[in-house]
XYZ file of C-alpha atoms in Angstrom:
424
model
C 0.000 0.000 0.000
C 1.290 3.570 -0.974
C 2.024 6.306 1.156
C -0.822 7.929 -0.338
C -3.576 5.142 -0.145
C -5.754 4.964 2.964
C -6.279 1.507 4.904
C -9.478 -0.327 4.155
C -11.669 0.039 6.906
C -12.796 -3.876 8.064
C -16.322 -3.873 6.007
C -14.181 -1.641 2.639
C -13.155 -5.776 1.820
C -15.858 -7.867 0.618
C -17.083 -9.381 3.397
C -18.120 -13.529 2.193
C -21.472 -14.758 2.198
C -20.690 -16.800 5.324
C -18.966 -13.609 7.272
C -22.459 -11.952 6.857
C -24.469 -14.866 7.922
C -21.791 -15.510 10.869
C -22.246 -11.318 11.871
C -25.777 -11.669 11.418
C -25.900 -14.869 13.559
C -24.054 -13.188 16.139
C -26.293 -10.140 15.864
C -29.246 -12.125 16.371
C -27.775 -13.935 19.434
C -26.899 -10.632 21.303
C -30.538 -9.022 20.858
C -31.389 -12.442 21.873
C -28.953 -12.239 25.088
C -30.440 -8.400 25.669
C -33.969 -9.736 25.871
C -33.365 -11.726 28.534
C -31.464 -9.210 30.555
C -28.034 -10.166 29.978
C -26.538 -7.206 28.752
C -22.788 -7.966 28.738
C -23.142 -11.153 26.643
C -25.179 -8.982 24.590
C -22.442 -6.167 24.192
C -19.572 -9.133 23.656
C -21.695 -10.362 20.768
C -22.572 -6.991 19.221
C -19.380 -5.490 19.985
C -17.845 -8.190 16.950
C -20.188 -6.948 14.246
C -19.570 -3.454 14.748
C -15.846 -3.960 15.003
C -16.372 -5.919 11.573
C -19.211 -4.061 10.091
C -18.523 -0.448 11.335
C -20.844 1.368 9.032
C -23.740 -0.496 9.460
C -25.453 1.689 11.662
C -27.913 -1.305 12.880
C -25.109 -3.029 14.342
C -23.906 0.415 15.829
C -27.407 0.865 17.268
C -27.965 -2.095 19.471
C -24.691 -2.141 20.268
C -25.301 1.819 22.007
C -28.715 -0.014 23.372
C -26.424 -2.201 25.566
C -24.512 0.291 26.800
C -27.493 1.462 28.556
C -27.465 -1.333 31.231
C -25.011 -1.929 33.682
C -22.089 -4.149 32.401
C -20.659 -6.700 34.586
C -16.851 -5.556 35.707
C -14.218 -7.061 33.613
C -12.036 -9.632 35.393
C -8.123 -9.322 36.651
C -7.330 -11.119 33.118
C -9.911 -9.200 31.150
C -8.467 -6.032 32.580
C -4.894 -6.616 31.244
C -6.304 -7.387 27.808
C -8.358 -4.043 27.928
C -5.065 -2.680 28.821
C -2.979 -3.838 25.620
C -6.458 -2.878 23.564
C -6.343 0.649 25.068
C -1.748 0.751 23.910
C -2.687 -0.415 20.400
C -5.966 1.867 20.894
C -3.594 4.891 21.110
C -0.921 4.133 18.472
C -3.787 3.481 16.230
C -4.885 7.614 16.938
C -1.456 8.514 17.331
C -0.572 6.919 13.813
C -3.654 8.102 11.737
C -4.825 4.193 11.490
C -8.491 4.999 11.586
C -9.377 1.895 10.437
C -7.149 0.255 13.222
C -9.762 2.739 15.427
C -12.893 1.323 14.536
C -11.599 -2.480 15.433
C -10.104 -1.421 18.709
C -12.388 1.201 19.812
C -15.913 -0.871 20.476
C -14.209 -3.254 22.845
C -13.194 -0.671 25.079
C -16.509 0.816 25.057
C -17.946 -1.656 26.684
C -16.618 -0.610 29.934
C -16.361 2.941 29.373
C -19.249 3.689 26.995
C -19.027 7.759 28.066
C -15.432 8.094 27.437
C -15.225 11.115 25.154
C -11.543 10.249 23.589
C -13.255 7.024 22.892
C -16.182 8.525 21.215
C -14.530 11.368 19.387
C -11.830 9.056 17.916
C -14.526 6.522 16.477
C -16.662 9.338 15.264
C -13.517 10.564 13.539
C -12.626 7.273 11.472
C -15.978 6.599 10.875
C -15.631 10.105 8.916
C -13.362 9.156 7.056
C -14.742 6.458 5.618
C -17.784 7.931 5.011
C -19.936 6.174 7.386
C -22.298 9.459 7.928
C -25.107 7.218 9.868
C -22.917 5.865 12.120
C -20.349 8.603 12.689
C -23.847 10.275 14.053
C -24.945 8.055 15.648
C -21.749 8.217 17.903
C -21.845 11.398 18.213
C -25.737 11.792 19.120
C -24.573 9.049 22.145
C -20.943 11.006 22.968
C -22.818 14.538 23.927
C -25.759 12.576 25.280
C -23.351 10.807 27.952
C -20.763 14.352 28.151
C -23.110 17.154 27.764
C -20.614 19.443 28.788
C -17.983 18.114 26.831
C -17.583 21.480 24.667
C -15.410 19.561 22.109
C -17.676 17.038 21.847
C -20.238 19.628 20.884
C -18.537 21.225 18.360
C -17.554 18.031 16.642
C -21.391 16.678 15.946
C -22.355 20.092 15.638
C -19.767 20.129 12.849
C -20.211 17.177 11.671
C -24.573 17.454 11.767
C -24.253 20.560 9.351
C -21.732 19.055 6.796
C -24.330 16.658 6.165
C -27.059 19.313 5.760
C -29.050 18.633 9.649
C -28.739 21.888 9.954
C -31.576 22.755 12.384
C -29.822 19.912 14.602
C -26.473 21.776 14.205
C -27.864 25.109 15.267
C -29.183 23.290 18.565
C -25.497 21.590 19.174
C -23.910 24.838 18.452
C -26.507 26.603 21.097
C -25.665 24.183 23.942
C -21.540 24.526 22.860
C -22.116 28.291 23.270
C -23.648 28.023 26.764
C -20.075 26.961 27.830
C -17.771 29.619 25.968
C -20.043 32.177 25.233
C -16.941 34.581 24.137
C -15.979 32.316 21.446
C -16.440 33.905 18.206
C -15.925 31.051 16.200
C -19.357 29.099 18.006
C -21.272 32.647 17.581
C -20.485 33.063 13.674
C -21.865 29.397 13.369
C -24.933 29.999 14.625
C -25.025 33.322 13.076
C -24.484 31.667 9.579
C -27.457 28.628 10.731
C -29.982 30.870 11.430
C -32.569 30.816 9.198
C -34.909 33.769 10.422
C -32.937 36.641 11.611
C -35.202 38.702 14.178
C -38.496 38.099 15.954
C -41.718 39.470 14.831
C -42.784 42.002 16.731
C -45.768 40.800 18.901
C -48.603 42.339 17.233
C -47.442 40.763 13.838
C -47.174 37.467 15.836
C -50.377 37.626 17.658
C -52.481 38.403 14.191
C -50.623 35.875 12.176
C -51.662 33.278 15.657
C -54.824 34.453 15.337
C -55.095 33.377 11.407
C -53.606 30.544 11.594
C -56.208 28.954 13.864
C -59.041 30.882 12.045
C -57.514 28.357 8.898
C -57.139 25.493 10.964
C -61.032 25.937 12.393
C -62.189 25.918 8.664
C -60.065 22.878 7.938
C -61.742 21.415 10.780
C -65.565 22.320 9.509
C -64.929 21.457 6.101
C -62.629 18.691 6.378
C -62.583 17.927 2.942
C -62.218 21.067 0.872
C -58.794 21.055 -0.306
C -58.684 24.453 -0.639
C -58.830 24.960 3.481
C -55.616 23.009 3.607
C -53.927 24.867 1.115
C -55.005 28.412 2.524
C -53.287 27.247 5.466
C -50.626 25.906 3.745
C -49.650 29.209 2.362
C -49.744 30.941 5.281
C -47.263 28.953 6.799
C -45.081 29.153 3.887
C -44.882 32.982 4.332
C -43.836 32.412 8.119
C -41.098 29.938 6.941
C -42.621 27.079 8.498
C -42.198 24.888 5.491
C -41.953 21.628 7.348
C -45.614 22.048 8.768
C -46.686 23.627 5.289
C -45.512 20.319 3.796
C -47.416 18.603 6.367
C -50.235 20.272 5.800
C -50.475 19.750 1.764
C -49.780 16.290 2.473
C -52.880 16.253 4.358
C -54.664 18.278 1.278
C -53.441 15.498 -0.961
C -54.704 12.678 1.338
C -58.084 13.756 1.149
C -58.007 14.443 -2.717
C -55.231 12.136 -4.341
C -55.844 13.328 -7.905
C -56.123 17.532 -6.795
C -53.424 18.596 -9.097
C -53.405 22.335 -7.239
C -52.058 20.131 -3.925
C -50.319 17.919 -6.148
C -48.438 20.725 -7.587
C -48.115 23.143 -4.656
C -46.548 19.718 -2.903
C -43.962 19.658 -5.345
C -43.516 23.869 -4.882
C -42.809 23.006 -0.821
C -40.416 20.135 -1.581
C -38.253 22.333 -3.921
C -38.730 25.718 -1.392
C -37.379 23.408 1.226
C -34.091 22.235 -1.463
C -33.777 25.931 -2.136
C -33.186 26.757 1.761
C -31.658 23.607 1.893
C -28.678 24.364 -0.324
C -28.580 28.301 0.463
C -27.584 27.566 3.895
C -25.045 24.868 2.392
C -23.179 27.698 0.861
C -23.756 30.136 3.650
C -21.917 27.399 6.113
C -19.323 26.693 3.206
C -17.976 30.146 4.040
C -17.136 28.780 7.798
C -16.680 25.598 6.764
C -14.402 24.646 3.886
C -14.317 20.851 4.537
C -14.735 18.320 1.008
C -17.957 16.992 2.431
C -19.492 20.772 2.402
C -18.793 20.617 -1.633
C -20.393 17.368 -1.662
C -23.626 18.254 0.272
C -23.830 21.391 -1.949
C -23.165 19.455 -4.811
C -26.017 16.923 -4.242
C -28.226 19.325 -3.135
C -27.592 21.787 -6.419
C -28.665 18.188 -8.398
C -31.764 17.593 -6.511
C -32.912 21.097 -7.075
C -32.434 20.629 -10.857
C -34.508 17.309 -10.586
C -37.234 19.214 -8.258
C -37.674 21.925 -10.816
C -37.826 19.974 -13.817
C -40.228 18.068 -12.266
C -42.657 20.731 -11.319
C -41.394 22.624 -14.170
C -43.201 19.553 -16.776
C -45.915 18.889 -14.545
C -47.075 22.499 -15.101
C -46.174 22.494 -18.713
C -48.682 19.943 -19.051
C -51.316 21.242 -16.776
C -51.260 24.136 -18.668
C -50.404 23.413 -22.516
C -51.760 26.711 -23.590
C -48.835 29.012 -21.004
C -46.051 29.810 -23.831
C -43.928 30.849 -21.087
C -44.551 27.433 -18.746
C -43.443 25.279 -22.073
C -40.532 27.600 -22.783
C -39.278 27.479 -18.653
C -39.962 23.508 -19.071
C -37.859 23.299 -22.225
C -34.856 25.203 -20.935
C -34.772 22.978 -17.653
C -34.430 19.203 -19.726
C -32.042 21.051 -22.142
C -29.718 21.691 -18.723
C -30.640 18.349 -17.542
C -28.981 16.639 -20.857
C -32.683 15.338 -22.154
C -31.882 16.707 -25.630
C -33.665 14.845 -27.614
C -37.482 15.513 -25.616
C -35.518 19.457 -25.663
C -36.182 19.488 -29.695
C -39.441 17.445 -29.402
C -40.793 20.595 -27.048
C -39.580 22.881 -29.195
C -40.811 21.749 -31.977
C -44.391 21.683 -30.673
C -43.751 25.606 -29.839
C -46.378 27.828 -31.821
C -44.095 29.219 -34.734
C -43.155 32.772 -33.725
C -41.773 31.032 -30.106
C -39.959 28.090 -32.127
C -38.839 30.514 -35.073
C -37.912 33.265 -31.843
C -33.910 33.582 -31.290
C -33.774 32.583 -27.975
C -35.476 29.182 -29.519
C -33.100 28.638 -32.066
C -30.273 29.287 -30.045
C -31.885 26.737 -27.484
C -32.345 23.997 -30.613
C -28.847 24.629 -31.412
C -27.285 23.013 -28.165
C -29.461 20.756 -28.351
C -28.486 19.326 -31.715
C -24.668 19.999 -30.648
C -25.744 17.554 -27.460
C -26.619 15.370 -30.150
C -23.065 15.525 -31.989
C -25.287 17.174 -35.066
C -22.414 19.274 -35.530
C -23.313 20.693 -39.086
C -26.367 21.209 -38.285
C -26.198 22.656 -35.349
C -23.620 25.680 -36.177
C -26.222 26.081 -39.239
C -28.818 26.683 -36.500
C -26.412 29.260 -34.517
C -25.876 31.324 -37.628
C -29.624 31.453 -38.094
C -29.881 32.391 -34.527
C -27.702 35.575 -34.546
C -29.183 36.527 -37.645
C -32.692 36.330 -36.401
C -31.208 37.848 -32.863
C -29.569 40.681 -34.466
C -32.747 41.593 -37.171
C -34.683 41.942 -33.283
C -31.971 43.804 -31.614
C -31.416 40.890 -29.378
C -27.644 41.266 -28.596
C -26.845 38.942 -25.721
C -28.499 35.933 -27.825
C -26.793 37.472 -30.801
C -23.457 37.532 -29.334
C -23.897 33.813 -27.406
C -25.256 32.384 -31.043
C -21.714 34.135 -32.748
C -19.304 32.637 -29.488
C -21.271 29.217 -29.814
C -20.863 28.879 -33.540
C -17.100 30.300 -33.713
C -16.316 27.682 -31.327
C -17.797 25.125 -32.640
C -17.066 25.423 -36.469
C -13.093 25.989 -34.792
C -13.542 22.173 -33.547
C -14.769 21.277 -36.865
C -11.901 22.402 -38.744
C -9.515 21.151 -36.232
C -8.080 17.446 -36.814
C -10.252 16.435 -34.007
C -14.180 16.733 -33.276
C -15.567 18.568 -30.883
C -14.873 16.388 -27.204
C -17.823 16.107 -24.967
C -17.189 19.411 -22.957
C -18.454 20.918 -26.387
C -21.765 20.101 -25.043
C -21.695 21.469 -21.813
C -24.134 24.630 -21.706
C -24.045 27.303 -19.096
């Protein structure tokens, strides 16, 4: 192995057939052993699969449930094996051997299950092998057991926004400020987490109180008029309580499957809550420049693409007649790579939108998508022509970069490569 490569992490190898029956055996026998009150057998048995298995955060579950109840004391020869665990335990940290960490770390849990180092440390490795449930789910238990362990805090609080909990962050980061609350770090990551800067003042409050239960009264004397829910539904939205808006539509769609206004304004609440989603992902990027940040923004940028598309159609085809709901839903699978249904939209366009330059310019990546090279830089001259006869200089002058580009690749000994067909 390379200086550069990192150690496989016990469940990174293929575990056999007969490993996982032999874990799974041995998981079976310690809820079994739990049952029945005998938690240390219980922990002994669980404590294998999770050394084996670390990211399987089932494993890592029951295992914390034994930890719960007492654990018999470990005899004079246990203790002097728990001893050489704890040396190899701390060359394993010392040396970066996370994976080393997850095998030798459970053991020693099992008679120390609120040792911070302990907890920390396993969190850590599990990190860096991506276990995200599990590294959690250590963490949850570490600040559970050390409440007042302020690096403890700050490492789940960390580690809960990286993977976009941020409303669980904000709460972690409000109990680590509570014991430094000088440190400017803790304050700016709150700051960044907060969602709704100020309070209403109380009158605002009071009135909006008052309307929501004036909403929620109708709802309840004409349970099944969709329209109730989604009255309510919006006014929650404007106070930025978009999980109970969601709630609340989901309510409006259980009475009336087939309503396509709840159907649709469901969709609208899913992609509001991406949207705030992924603008506090970059706002904590700023604090927190860590790989997995990029990642969560990166996923979360994709699902918003999906989200919109999706609503984006669904509305295209609610509403055939709404030029610019066909034109928004067009643009979206063009940026999505769907070039092919991209031309098909376009050319159901009425013919002043299809023939318009922003439309040919739009047909033109498409057919470059395609590899229709000739065609398409035929396309982009028609759509600078047709963008300068309307004054339309921006399309104009994307329609001359497009084409000069791509009739340079033409010429060239090569064709265009794939990046060709990569669209801002």
């Amino acid at each position: 192995m390379s200086a550069n490569e990192k150690p496989l992490a016990p469940d990174q190898r293929l575990l056999s057939i007969a490993e996982r029956r032999q874990l799974h055996e041995r998981f079976e026998a310690g809820q079994g052993a739990l049952r029945q009150g005998r938690a240390t057998e219980a922990a002994e048995s669980l404590v294998v699969c999770v050394a084996e298995d670390p990211g399987n955060l089932l494993y890592v579950a029951h295992f914390l449930e034994c930890l719960k109840h007492p654990i018999d004391a470990a005899g004079l020869g246990q203790r002097l094996t728990l001893m050489r665990q704890e040396w190899s335990f701390r060359k394993a940290v010392a040396g970066k051997d996370h994976a080393a960490v997850l095998r030798l770390a459970p053991p020693l849990l099992i008679h120390r299950p609120d040792d911070s180092f302990l907890l920390g440390q396993l969190a850590l490795a599990c990190s860096e092998f991506r276990f995200r449930e599990a590294e959690l789910a250590w963490l949850r238990w570490a600040t559970a057991c050390r409440p007042d362990d302020a690096r403890l805090l700050e490492q789940a609080a960390t580690s809960l926004a990286r993977k976009g909990r941020f409303d669980e962050s904000l709460e972690v980061w409000t109990r680590r400020q509570q014991w430094k609350p000088a440190d400017s770090r803790v304050g700016e990551a709150i700051e960044l987490l907060r969602t709704n800067v100020g309070e209403q003042p109380t009158d605002l409050a009071s009135a909006n109180c008052d309307q929501l239960h004036a909403l929620r009264r109708a709802i309840g004397e004409r349970p099944a008029d969709v329209a109730g829910y989604l009255a309510l539904a919006e006014q929650l939205q404007q106070l930025g309580r978009l999980d109970e808006a969601e709630q609340v539509v989901q309510q409006a769609v259980a009475v009336s499957p087939g309503d396509p206004a709840a159907n649709e304004r469901l969709q609208q609440l899913r992609l509001d809550q991406i949207r705030r989603q992924l603008n506090l992902a970059e706002r904590w990027a700023e604090f927190d420049l860590h790989p997995e940040v990029r990642e969560l923004i990166d996923g979360l940028t994709t699902e918003l693409h999906r989200c919109e598309l999706e609503l984006a159609d669904h509305r295209s085809q609610r509403h055939p007649e709404n030029r610019q709901l066909q034109w928004e839903a067009a643009q979206l699978l063009r940026r999505a790579g769907n070039f092919r249904e991209t031309l098909r939209r376009i050319e159901a366009f009425p013919p002043d939108l299809a023939d318009s330059p922003a439309a040919l310019l739009l047909k033109a990546e498409c057919l470059q998508g395609l590899r229709q090279f000739p065609s398409a830089l035929e396309i982009y001259r028609s759509a600078e022509a047709a963008a300068r006869h309307a004054n339309d200089t921006p399309t104009a002058d994307k329609a001359n970069q497009r084409a000069t580009a791509l009739a340079a690749a033409l010429t060239a000994s090569a064709p265009p490569d794939d990046s060709s067909t990569k669209f801002d």
